[in-house]
PDB file of C-alpha atoms in Angstrom:
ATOM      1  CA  UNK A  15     -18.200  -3.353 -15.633  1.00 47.00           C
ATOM      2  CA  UNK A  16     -14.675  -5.122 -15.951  1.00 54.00           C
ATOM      3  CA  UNK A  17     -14.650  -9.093 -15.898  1.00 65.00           C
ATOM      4  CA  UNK A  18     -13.404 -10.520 -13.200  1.00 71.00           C
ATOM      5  CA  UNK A  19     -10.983 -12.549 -15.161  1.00 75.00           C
ATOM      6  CA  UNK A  20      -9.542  -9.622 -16.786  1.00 80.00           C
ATOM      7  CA  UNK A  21      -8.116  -7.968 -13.333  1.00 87.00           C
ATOM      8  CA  UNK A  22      -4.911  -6.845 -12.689  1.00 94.00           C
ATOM      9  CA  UNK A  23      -3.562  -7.948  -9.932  1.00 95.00           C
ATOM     10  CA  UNK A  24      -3.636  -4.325  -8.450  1.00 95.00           C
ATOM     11  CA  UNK A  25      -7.413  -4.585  -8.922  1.00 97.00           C
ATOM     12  CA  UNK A  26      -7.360  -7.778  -7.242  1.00 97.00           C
ATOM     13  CA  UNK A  27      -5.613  -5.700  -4.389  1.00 98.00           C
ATOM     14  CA  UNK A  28      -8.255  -2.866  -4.204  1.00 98.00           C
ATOM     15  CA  UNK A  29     -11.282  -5.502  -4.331  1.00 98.00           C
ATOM     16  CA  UNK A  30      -9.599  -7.651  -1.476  1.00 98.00           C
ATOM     17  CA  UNK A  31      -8.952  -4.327   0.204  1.00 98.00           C
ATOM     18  CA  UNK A  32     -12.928  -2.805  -0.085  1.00 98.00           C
ATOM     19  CA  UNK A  33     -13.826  -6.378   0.920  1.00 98.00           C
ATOM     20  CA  UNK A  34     -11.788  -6.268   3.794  1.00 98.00           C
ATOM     21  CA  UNK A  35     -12.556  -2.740   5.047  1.00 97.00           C
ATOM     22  CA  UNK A  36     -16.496  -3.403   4.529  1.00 97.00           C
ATOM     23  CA  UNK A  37     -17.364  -7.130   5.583  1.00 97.00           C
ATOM     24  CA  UNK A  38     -13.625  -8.100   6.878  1.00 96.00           C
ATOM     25  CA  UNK A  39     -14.235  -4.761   9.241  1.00 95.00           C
ATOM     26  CA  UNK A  40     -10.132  -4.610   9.589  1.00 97.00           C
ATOM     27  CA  UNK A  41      -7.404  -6.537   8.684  1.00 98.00           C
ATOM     28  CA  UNK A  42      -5.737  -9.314  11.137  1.00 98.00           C
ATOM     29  CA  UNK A  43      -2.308  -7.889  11.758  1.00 98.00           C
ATOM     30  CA  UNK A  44       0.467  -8.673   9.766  1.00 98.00           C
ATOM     31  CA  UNK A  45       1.784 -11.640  11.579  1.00 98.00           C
ATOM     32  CA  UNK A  46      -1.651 -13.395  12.321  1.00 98.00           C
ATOM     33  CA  UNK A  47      -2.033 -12.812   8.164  1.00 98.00           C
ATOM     34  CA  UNK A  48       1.850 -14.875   8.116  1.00 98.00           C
ATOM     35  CA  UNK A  49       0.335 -17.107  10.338  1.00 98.00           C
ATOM     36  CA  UNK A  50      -2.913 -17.420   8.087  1.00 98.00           C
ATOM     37  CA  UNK A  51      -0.797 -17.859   4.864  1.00 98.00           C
ATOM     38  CA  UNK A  52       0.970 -21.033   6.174  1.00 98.00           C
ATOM     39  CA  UNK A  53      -1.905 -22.414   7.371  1.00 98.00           C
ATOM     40  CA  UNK A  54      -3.509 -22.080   3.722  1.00 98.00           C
ATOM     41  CA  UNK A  55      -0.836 -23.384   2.357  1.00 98.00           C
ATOM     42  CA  UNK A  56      -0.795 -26.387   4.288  1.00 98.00           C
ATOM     43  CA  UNK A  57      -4.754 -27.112   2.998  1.00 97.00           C
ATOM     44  CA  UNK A  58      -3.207 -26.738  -0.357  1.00 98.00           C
ATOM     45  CA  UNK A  59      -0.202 -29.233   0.206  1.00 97.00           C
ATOM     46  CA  UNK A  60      -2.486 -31.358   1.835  1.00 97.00           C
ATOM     47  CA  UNK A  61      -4.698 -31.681  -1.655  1.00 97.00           C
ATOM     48  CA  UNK A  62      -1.519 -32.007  -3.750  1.00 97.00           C
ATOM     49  CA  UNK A  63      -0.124 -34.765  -1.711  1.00 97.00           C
ATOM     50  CA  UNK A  64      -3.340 -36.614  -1.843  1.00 97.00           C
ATOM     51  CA  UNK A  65      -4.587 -35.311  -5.615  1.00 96.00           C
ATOM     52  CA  UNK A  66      -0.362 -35.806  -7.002  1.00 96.00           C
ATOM     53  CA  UNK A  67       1.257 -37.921  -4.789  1.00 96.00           C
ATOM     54  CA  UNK A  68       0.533 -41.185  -3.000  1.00 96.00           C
ATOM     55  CA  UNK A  69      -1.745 -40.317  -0.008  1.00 94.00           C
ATOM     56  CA  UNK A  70      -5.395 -40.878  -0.667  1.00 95.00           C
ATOM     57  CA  UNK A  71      -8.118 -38.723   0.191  1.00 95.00           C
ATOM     58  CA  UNK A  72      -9.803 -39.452   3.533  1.00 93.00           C
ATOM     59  CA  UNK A  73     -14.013 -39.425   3.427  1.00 92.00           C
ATOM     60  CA  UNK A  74     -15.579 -36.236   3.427  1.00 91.00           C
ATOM     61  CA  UNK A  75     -12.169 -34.713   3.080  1.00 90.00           C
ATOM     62  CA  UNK A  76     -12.699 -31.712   0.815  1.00 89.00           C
ATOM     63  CA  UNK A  77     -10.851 -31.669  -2.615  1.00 94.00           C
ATOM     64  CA  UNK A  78     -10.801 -28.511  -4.066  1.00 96.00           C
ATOM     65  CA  UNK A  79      -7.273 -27.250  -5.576  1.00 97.00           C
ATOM     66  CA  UNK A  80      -9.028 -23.821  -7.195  1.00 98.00           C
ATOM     67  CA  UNK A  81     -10.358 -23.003  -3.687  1.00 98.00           C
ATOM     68  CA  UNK A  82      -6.990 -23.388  -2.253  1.00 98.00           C
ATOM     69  CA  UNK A  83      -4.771 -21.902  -4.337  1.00 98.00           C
ATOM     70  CA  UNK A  84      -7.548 -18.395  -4.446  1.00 98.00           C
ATOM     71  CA  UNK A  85      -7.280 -18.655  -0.027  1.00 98.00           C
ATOM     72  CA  UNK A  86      -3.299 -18.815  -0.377  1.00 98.00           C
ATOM     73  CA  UNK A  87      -3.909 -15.712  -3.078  1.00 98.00           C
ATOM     74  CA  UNK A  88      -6.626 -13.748  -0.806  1.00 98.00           C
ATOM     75  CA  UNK A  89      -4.300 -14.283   2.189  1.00 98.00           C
ATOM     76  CA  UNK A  90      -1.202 -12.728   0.094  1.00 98.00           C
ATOM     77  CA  UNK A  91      -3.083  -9.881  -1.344  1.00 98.00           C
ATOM     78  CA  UNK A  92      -4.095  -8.897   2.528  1.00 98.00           C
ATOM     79  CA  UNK A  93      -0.284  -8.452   3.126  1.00 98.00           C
ATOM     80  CA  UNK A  94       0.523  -6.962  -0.039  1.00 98.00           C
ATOM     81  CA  UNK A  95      -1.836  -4.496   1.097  1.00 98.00           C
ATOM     82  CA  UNK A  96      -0.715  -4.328   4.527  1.00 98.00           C
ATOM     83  CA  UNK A  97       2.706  -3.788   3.661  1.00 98.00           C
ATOM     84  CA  UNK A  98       2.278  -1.389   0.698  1.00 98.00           C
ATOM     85  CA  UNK A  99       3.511  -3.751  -2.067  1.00 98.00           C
ATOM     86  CA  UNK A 100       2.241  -3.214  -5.357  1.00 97.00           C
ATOM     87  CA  UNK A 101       2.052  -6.773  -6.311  1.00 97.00           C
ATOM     88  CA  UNK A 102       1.648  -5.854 -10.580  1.00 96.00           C
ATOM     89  CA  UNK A 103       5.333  -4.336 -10.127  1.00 96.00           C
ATOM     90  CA  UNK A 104       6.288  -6.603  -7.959  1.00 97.00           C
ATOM     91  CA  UNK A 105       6.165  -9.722  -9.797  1.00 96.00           C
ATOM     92  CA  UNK A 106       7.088  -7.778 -13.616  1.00 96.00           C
ATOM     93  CA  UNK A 107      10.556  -6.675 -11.393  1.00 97.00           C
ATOM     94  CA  UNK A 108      10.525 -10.553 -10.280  1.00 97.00           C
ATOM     95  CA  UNK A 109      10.231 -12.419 -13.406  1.00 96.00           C
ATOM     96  CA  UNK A 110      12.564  -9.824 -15.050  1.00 96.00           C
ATOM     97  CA  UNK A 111      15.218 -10.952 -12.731  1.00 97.00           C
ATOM     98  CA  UNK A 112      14.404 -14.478 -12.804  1.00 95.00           C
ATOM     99  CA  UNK A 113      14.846 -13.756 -16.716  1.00 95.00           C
ATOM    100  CA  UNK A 114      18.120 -12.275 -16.162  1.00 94.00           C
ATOM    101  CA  UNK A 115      19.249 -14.810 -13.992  1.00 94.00           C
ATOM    102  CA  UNK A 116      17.982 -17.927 -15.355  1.00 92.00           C
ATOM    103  CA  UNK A 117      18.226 -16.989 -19.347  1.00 89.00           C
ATOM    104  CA  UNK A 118      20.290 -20.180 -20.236  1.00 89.00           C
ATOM    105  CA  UNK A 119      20.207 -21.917 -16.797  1.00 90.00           C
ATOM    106  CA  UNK A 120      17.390 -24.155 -17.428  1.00 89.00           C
ATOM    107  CA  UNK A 121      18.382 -24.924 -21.059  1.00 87.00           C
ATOM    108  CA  UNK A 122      21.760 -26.283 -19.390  1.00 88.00           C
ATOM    109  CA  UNK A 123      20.292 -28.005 -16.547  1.00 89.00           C
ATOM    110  CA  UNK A 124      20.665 -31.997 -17.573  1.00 89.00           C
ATOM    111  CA  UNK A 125      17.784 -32.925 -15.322  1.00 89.00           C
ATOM    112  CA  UNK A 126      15.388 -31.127 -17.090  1.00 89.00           C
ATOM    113  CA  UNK A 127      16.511 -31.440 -20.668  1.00 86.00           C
ATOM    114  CA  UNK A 128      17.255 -35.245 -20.649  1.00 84.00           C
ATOM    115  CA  UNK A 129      14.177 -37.635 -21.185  1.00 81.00           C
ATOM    116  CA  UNK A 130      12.922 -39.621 -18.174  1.00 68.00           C
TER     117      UNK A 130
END
């Protein structure tokens, strides 16, 4: 049986997908899933404000980044599905680009390469 942690992200697709079809019964339609995905990732800027920045966390208030971030992922592999992206190609054609794009860009950028 393949480890979880070895996935693709095209495996993550089909296991969000047979999760969906069999306990999920459908999917939410694509905007409610939009809707859904902001939602997430307010919970998650909510934890890095408080966990990074300089809001505190309130009692009870739950604190778990991991938990988060997989919701904001779960969420965005129900529209990847929905919308018939293939999310492995996807972000290989992405970071290709960004490659492209960006090769020396960083390197020249004085905010990032100067000391604090």
């Amino acid at each position: 049986m393949e480890s979880t942690h070895d996935r693709s992200l095209h495996a993550w697709q089909e296991a969000v997908d047979t999760w969906v079809r069999t306990i999920g019964v459908r999917y939410f339609s694509e905007l409610t899933n939009l809707g859904i995905l902001m939602e997430e990732v307010g919970e998650l800027a909510r934890i890095m404000v408080r966990r990074f920045g300089d809001q505190s966390f309130k009692p009870h208030e739950k604190d778990d980044l991991a938990d988060e971030l997989a919701d904001v992922l779960f969420v965005l592999l129900c529209l990847a599905n929905q919308t018939g992206v293939d999310l492995d190609a996807a972000l290989a054609q992405n970071l290709e680009k960004k490659t492209r794009r960006d090769r020396d860009r960083h390197r020249s950028n004085p905010k990032l390469t100067t000391p604090s």
